PDB file of C-alpha atoms in Angstrom:
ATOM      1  CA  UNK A  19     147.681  93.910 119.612  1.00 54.00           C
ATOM      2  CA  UNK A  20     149.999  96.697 118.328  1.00 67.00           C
ATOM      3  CA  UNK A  21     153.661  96.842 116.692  1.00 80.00           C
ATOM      4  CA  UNK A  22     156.025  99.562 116.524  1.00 89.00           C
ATOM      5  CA  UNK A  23     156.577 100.884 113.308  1.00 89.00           C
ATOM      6  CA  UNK A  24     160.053  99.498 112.216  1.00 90.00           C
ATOM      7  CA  UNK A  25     159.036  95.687 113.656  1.00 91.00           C
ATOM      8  CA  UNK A  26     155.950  96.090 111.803  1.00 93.00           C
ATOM      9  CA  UNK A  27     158.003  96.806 107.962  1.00 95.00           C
ATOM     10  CA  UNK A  28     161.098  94.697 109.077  1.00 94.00           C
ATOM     11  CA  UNK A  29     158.822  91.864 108.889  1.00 94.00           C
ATOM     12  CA  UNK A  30     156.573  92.686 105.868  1.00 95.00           C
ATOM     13  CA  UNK A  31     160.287  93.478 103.682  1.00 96.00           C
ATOM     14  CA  UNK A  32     161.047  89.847 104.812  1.00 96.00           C
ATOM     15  CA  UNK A  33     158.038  88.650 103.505  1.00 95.00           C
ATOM     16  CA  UNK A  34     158.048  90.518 100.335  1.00 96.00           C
ATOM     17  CA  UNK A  35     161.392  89.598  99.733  1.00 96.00           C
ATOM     18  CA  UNK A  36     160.925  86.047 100.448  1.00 95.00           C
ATOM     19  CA  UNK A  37     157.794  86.190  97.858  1.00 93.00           C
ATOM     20  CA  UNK A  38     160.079  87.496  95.205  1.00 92.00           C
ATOM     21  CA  UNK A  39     158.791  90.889  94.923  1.00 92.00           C
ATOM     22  CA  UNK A  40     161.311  93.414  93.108  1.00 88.00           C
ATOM     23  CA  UNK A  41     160.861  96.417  95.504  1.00 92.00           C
ATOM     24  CA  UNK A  42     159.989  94.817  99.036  1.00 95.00           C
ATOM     25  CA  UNK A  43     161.549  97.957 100.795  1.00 95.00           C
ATOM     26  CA  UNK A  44     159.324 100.374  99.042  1.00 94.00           C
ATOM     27  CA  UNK A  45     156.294  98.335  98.866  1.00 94.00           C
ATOM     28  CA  UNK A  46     155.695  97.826 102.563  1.00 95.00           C
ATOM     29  CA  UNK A  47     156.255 101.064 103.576  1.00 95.00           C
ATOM     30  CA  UNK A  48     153.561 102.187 100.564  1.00 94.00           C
ATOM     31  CA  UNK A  49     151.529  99.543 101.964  1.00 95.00           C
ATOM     32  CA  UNK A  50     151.557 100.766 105.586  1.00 95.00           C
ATOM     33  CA  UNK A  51     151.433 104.729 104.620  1.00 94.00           C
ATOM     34  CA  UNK A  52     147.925 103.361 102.548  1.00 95.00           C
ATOM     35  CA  UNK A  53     146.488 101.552 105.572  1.00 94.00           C
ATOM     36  CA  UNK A  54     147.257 104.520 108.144  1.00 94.00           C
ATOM     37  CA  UNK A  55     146.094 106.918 105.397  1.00 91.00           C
ATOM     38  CA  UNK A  56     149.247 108.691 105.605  1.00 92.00           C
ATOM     39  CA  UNK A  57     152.507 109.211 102.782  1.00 89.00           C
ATOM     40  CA  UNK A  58     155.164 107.137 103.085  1.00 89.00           C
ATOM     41  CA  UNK A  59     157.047 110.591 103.696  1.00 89.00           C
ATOM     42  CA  UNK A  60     155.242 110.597 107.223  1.00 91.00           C
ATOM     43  CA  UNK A  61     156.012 106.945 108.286  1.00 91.00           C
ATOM     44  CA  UNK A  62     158.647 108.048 110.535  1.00 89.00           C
ATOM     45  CA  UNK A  63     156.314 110.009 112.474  1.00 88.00           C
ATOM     46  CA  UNK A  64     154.265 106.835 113.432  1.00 89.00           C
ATOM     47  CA  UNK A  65     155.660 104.969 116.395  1.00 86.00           C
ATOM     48  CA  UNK A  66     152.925 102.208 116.906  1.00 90.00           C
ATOM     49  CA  UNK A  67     150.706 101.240 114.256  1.00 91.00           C
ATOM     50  CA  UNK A  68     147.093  99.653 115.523  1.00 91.00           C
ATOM     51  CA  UNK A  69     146.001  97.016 116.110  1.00 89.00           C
ATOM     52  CA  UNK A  70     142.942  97.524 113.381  1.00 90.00           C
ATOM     53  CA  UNK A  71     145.259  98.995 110.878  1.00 92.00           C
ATOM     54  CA  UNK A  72     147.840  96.087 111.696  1.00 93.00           C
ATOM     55  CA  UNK A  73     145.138  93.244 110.748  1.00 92.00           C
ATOM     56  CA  UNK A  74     144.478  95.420 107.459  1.00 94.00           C
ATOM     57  CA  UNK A  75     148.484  95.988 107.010  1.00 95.00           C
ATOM     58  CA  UNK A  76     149.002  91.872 107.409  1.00 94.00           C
ATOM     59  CA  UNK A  77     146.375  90.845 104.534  1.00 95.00           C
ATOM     60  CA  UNK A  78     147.555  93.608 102.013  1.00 95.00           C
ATOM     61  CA  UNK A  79     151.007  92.191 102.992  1.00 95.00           C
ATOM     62  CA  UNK A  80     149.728  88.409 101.940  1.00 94.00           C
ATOM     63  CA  UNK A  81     148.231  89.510  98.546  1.00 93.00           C
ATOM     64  CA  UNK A  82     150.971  91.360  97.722  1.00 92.00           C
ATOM     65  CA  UNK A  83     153.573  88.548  98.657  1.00 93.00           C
ATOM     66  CA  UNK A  84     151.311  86.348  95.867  1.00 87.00           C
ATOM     67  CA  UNK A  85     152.369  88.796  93.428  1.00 89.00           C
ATOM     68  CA  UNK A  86     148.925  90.928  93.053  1.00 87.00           C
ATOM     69  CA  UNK A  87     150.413  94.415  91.828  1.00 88.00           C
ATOM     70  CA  UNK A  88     150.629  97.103  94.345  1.00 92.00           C
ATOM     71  CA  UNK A  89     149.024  99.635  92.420  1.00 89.00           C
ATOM     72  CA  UNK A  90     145.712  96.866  92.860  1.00 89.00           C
ATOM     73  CA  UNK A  91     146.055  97.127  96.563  1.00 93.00           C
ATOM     74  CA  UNK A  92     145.976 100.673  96.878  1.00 94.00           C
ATOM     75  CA  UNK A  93     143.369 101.531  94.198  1.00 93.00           C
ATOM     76  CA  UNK A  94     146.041 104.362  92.734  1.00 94.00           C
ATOM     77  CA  UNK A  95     148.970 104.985  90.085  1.00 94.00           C
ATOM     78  CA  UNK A  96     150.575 107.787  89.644  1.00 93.00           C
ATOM     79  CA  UNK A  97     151.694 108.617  86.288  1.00 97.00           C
ATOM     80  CA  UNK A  98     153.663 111.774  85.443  1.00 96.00           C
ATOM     81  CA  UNK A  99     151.567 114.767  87.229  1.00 96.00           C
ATOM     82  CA  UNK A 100     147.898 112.808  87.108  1.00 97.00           C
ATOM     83  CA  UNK A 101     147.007 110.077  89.296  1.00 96.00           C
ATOM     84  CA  UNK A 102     144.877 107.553  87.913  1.00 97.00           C
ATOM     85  CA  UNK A 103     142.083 104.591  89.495  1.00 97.00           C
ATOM     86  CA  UNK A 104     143.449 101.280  88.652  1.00 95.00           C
ATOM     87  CA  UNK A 105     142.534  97.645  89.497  1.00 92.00           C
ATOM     88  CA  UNK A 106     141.494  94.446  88.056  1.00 88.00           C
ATOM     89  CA  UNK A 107     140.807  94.744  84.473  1.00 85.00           C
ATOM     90  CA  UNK A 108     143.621  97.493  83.316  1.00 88.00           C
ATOM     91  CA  UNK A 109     147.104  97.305  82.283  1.00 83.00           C
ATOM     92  CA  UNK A 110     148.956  99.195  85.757  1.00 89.00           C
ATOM     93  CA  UNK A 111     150.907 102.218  83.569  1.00 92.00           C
ATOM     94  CA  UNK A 112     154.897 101.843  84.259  1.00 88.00           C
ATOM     95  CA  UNK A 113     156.795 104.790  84.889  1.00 90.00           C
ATOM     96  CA  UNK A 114     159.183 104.068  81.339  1.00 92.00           C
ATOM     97  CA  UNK A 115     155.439 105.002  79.702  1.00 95.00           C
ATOM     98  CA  UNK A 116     156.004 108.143  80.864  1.00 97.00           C
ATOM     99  CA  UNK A 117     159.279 108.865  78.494  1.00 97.00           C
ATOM    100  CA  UNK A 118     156.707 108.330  75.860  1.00 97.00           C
ATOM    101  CA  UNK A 119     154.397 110.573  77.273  1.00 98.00           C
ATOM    102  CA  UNK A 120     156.593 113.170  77.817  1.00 98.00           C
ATOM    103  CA  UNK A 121     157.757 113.083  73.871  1.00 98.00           C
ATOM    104  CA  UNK A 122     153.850 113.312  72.787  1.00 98.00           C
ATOM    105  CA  UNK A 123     153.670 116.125  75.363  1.00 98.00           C
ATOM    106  CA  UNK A 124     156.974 117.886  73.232  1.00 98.00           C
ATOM    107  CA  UNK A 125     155.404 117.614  70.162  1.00 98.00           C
ATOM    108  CA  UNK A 126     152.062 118.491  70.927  1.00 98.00           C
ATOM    109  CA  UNK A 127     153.562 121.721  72.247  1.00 96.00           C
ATOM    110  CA  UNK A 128     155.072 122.570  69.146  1.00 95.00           C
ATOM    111  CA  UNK A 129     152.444 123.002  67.085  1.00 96.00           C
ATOM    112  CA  UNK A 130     151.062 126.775  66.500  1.00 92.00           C
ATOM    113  CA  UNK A 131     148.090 128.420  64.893  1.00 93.00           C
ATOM    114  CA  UNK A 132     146.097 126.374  66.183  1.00 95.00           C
ATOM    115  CA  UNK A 133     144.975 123.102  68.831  1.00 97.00           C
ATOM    116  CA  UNK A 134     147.006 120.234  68.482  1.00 98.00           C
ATOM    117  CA  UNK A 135     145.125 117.319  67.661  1.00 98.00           C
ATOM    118  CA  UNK A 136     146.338 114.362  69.446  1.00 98.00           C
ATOM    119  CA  UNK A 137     145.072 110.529  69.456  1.00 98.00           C
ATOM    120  CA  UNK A 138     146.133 107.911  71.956  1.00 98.00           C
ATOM    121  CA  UNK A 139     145.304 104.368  70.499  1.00 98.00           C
ATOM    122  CA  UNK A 140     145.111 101.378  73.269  1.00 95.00           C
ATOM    123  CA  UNK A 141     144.582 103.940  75.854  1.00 97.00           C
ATOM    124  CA  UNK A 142     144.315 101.609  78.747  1.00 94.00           C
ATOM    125  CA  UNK A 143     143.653 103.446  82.408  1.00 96.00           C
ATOM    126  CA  UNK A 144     144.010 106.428  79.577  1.00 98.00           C
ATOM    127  CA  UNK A 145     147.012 107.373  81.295  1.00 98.00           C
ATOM    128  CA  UNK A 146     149.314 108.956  78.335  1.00 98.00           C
ATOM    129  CA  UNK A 147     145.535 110.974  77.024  1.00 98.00           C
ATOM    130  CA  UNK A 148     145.257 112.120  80.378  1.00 98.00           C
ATOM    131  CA  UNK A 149     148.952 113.555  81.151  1.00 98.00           C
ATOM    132  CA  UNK A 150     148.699 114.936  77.487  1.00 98.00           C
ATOM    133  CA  UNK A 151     145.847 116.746  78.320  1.00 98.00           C
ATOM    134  CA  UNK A 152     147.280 117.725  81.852  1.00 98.00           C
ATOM    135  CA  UNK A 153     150.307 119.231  80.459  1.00 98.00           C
ATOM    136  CA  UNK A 154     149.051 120.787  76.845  1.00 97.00           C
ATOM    137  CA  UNK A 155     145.109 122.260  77.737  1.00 95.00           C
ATOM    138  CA  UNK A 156     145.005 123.210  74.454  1.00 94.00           C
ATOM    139  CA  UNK A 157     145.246 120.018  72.817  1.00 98.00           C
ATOM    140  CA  UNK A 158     142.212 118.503  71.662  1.00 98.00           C
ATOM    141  CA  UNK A 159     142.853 114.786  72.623  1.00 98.00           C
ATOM    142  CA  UNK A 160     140.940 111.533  71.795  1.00 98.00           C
ATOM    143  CA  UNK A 161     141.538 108.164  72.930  1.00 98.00           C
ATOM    144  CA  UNK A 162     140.299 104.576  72.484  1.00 98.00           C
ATOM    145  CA  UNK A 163     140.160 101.280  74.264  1.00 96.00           C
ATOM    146  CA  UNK A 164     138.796  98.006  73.178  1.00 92.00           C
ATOM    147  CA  UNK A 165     138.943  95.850  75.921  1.00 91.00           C
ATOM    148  CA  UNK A 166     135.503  96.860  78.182  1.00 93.00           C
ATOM    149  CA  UNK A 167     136.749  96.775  81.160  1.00 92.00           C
ATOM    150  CA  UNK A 168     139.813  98.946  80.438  1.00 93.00           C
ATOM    151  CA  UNK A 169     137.358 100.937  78.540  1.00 96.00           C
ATOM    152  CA  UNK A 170     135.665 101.639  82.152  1.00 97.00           C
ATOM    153  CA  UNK A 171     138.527 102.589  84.380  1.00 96.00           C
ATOM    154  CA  UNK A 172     139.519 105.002  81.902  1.00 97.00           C
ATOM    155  CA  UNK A 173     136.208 106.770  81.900  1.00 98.00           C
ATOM    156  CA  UNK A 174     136.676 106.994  85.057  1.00 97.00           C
ATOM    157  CA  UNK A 175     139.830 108.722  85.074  1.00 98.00           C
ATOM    158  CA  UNK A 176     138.975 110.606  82.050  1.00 98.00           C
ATOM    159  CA  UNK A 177     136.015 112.301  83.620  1.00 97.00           C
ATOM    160  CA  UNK A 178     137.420 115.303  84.396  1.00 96.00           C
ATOM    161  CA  UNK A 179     139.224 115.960  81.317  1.00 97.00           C
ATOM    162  CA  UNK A 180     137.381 117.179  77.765  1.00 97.00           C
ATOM    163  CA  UNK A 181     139.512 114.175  76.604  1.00 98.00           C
ATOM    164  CA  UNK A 182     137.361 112.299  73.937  1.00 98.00           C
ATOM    165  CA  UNK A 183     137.248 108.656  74.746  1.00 98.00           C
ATOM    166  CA  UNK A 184     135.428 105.981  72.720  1.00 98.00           C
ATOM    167  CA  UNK A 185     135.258 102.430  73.173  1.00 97.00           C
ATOM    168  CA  UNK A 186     136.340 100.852  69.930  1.00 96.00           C
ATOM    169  CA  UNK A 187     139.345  98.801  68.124  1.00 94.00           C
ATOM    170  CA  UNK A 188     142.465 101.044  67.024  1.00 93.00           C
ATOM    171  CA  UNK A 189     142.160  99.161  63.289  1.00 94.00           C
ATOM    172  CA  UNK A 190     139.335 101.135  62.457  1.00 96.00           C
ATOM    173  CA  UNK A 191     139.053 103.881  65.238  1.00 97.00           C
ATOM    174  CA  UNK A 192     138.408 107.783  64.454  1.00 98.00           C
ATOM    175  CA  UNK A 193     137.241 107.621  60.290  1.00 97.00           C
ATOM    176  CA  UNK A 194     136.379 111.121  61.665  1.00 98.00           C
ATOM    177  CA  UNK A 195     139.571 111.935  62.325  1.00 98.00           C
ATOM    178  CA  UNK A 196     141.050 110.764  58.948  1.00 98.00           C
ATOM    179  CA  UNK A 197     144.373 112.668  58.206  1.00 98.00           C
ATOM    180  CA  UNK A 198     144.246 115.352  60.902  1.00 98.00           C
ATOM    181  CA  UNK A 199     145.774 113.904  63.583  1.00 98.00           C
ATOM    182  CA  UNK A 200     149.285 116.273  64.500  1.00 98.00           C
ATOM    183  CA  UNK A 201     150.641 113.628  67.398  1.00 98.00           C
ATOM    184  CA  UNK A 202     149.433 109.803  67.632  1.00 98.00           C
ATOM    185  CA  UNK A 203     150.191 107.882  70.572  1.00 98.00           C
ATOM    186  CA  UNK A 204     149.756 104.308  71.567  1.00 96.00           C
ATOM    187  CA  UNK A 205     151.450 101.873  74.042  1.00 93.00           C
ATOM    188  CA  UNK A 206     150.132  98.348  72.270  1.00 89.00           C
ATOM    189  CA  UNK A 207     150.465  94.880  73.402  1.00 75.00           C
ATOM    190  CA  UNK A 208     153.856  93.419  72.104  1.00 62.00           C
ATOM    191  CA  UNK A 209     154.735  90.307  74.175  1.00 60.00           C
ATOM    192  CA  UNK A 210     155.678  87.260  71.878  1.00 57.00           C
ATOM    193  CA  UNK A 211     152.713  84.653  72.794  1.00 55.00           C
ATOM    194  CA  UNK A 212     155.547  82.428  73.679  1.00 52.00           C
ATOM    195  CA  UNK A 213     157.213  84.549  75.963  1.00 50.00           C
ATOM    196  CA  UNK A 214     154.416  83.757  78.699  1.00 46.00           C
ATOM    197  CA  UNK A 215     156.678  82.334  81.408  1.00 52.00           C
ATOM    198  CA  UNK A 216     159.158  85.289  81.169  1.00 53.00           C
ATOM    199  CA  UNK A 217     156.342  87.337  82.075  1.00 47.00           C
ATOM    200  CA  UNK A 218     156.565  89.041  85.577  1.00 57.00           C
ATOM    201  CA  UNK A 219     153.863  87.500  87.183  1.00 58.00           C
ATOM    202  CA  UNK A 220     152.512  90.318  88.399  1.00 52.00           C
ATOM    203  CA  UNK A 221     151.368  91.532  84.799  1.00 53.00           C
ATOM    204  CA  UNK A 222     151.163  87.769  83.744  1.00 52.00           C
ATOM    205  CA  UNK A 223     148.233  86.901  86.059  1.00 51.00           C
ATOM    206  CA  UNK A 224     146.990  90.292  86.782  1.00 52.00           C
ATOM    207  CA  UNK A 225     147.060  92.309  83.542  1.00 53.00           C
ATOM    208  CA  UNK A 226     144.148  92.200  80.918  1.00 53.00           C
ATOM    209  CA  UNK A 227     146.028  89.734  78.496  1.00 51.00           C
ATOM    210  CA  UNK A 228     144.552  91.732  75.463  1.00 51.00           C
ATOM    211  CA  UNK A 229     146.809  94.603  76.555  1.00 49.00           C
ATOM    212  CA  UNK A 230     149.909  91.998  77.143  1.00 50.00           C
ATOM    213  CA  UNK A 231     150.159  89.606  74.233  1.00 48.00           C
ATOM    214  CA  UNK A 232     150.375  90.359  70.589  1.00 49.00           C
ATOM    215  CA  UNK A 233     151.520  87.201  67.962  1.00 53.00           C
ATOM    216  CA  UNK A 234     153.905  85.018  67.687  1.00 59.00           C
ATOM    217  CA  UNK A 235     156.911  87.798  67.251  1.00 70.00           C
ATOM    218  CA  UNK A 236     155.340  90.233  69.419  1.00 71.00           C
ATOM    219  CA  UNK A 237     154.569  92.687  66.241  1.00 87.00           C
ATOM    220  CA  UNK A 238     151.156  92.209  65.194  1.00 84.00           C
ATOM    221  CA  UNK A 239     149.701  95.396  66.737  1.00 87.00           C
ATOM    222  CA  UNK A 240     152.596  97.594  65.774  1.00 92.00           C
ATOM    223  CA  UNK A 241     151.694  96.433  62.521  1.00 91.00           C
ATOM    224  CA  UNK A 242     148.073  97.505  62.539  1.00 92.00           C
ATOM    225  CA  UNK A 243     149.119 100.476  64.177  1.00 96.00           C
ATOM    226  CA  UNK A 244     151.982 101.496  61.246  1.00 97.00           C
ATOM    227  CA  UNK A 245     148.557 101.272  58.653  1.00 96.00           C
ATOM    228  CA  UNK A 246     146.784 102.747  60.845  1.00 98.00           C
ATOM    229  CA  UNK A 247     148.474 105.404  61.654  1.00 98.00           C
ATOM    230  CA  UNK A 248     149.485 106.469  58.059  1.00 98.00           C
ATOM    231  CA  UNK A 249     145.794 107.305  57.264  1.00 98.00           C
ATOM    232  CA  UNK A 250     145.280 109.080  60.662  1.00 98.00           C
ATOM    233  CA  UNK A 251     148.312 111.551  60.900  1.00 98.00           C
ATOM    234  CA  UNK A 252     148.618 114.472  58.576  1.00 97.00           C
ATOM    235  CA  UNK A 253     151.269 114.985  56.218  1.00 96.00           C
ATOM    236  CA  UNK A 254     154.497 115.547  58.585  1.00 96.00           C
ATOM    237  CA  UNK A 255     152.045 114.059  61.726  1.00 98.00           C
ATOM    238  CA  UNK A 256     154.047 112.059  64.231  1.00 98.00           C
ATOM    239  CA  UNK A 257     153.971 108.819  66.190  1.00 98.00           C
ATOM    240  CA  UNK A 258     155.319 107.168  69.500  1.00 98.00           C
ATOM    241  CA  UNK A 259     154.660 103.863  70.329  1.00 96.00           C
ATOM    242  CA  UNK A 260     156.397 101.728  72.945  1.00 94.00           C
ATOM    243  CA  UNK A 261     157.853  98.299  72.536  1.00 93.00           C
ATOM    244  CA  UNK A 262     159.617  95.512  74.101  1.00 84.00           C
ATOM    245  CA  UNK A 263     163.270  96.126  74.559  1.00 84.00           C
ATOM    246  CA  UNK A 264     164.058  92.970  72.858  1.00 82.00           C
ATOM    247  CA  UNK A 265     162.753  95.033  69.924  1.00 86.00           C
ATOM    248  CA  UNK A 266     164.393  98.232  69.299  1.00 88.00           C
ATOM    249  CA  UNK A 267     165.656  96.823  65.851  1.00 93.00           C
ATOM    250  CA  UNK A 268     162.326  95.095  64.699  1.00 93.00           C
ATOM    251  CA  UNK A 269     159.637  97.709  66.187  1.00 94.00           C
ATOM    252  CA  UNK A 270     161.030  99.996  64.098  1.00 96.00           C
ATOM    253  CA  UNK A 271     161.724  98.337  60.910  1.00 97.00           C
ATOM    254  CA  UNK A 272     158.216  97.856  60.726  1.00 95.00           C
ATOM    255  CA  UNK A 273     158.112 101.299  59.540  1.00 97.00           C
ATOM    256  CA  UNK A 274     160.605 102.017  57.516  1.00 97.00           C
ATOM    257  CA  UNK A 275     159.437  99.052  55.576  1.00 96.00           C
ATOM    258  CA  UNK A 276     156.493 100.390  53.953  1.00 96.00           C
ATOM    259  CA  UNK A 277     158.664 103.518  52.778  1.00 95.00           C
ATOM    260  CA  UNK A 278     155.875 105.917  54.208  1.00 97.00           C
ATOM    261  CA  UNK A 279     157.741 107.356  57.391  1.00 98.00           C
ATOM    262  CA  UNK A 280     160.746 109.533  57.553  1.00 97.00           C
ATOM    263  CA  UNK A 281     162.942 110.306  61.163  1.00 97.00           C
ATOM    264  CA  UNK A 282     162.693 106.867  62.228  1.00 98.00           C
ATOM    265  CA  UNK A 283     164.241 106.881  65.497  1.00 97.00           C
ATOM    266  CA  UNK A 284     164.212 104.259  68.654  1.00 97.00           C
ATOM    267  CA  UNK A 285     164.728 105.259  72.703  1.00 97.00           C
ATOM    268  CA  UNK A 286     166.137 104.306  75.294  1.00 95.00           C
ATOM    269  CA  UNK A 287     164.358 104.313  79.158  1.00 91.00           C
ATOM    270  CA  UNK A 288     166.485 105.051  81.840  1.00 88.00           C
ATOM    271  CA  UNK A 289     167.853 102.067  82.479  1.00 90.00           C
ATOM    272  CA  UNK A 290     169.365 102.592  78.603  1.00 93.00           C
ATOM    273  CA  UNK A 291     167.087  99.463  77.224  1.00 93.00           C
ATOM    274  CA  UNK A 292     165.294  99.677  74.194  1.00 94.00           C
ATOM    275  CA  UNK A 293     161.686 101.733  74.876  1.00 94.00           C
ATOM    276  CA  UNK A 294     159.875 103.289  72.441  1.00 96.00           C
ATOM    277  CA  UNK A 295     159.971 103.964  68.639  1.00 98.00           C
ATOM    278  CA  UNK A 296     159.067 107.563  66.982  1.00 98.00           C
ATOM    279  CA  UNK A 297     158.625 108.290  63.361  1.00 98.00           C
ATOM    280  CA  UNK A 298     157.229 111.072  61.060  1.00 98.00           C
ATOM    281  CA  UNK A 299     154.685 110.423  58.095  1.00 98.00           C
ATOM    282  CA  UNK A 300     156.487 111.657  54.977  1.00 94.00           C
ATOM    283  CA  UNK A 301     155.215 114.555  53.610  1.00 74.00           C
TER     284      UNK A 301
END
């Protein structure tokens, strides 16, 4: 049994749409370009898909109408210029990382006389180490990941990079690295722990919940990471870290109330919500 291609995605969008799923348009067609082992910039081109690929097209469809993330289904995320291996076990990277990416990338760039020395805390997939060290080669980057699993996938993806992963917490990560750190990094967990239901449930159920969930007013890692990163960064060293966008007032007044940062600025995504917070260890 075969099905032309627009039967074949008018019925998975239903589906997909039926199941809730925010982008049923776009996920089908990624869907179908994944089990033809095309690009969903070639789908037109197809006129019937087979019947072999059709069976394979109609189970992906099922998981993904049960909310598994897509990026599970076809093994890959894309992040900035790097693709990266994802699946059960790692936090999928979302595209508003990539603002905060792109600001470590800035900054990392700046620096002269010598490497840059950047450290990406909670490194997940290691998505942010890995664009870093895509898009600066001479930055000397290290990165760490708690959770074991994570810890895996992002060897993985790291292994072609000089990118200097350890598995470890970011409380007491790099003693080496005490004080010479130019650009710090770190997309923690900062969901309230009862905010579970307004979780999409593709993160809720499918997401390491280490990577998700962080106290009872979200803040508990950003709080570890403000001490943290004070003894990591050299004088005038900067951070980046990414919140909720319920918290673009508190993420950042978690710095300025020690009194040891200086520029302490929030940003927006794209969609103008609250994103990630930057600040500068006073000199």
């Amino acid at each position: 049994m075969t099905g032309t291609r627009r039967a074949v995605l008018t019925g998975a969008v239903a589906r997909l749409r039926e199941a809730g799923v925010a982008s049923p348009e776009h996920d089908a067609a990624e869907l179908l370009a994944h089990v033809l082992g095309t690009s969903r910039s070639q789908l037109p081109l197809v006129d019937e898909v087979p019947s072999e690929a059709l069976t394979a097209y109609d189970a992906l469809i099922a998981r993904r109408a049960e909310r598994e993330p897509l990026q599970h289904l076809t093994g890959t995320a894309y992040f900035r210029h790097v693709e990266l291996a994802v699946g059960p076990g790692v936090f999928v990277p979302r595209p508003e990382t990539e603002l905060l990416a792109g600001w470590a990338i800035e900054q990392a760039a700046v620096v002269t006389g010598r490497a840059p020395v950047v450290v990406d805390l909670c490194t997940g997939s290691g998505a942010v180490a890995k664009a870093i060290a895509d898009e600066v080669p001479g930055a000397v980057v290290h990165a760490v990941e708690l959770d074991e699993p994570a810890h895996q996938w992002a060897e993985r993806n790291l292994s072609d990079t000089a990118v200097d992963l350890r598995l470890g917490d970011m409380a007491t990560a790099f003693d080496d690295l005490l004080g010479t750190v130019d650009v710090l990094t770190c997309n923690p967990p900062y969901i309230p722990l009862d905010a579970w239901e307004s979780v999409a449930a593709e993160a809720r159920d499918h997401d390491p919940h280490l990577a998700l969930f962080s106290g009872a007013d979200g803040l508990d890692a950003i709080r570890v990471l403000e001490r943290r990163a004070a003894l990591l960064l050299r004088s005038g060293g900067v951070i980046g870290f990414e919140h909720a966008d319920a918290q673009g007032e508190a993420a950042p007044a978690v710095f300025t109330a020690t009194g040891r940062w200086t520029d302490v600025r929030d940003h927006p995504d794209l969609a103008g919500r609250a994103r990630f917070t930057t600040a500068r260890l006073a000199r």
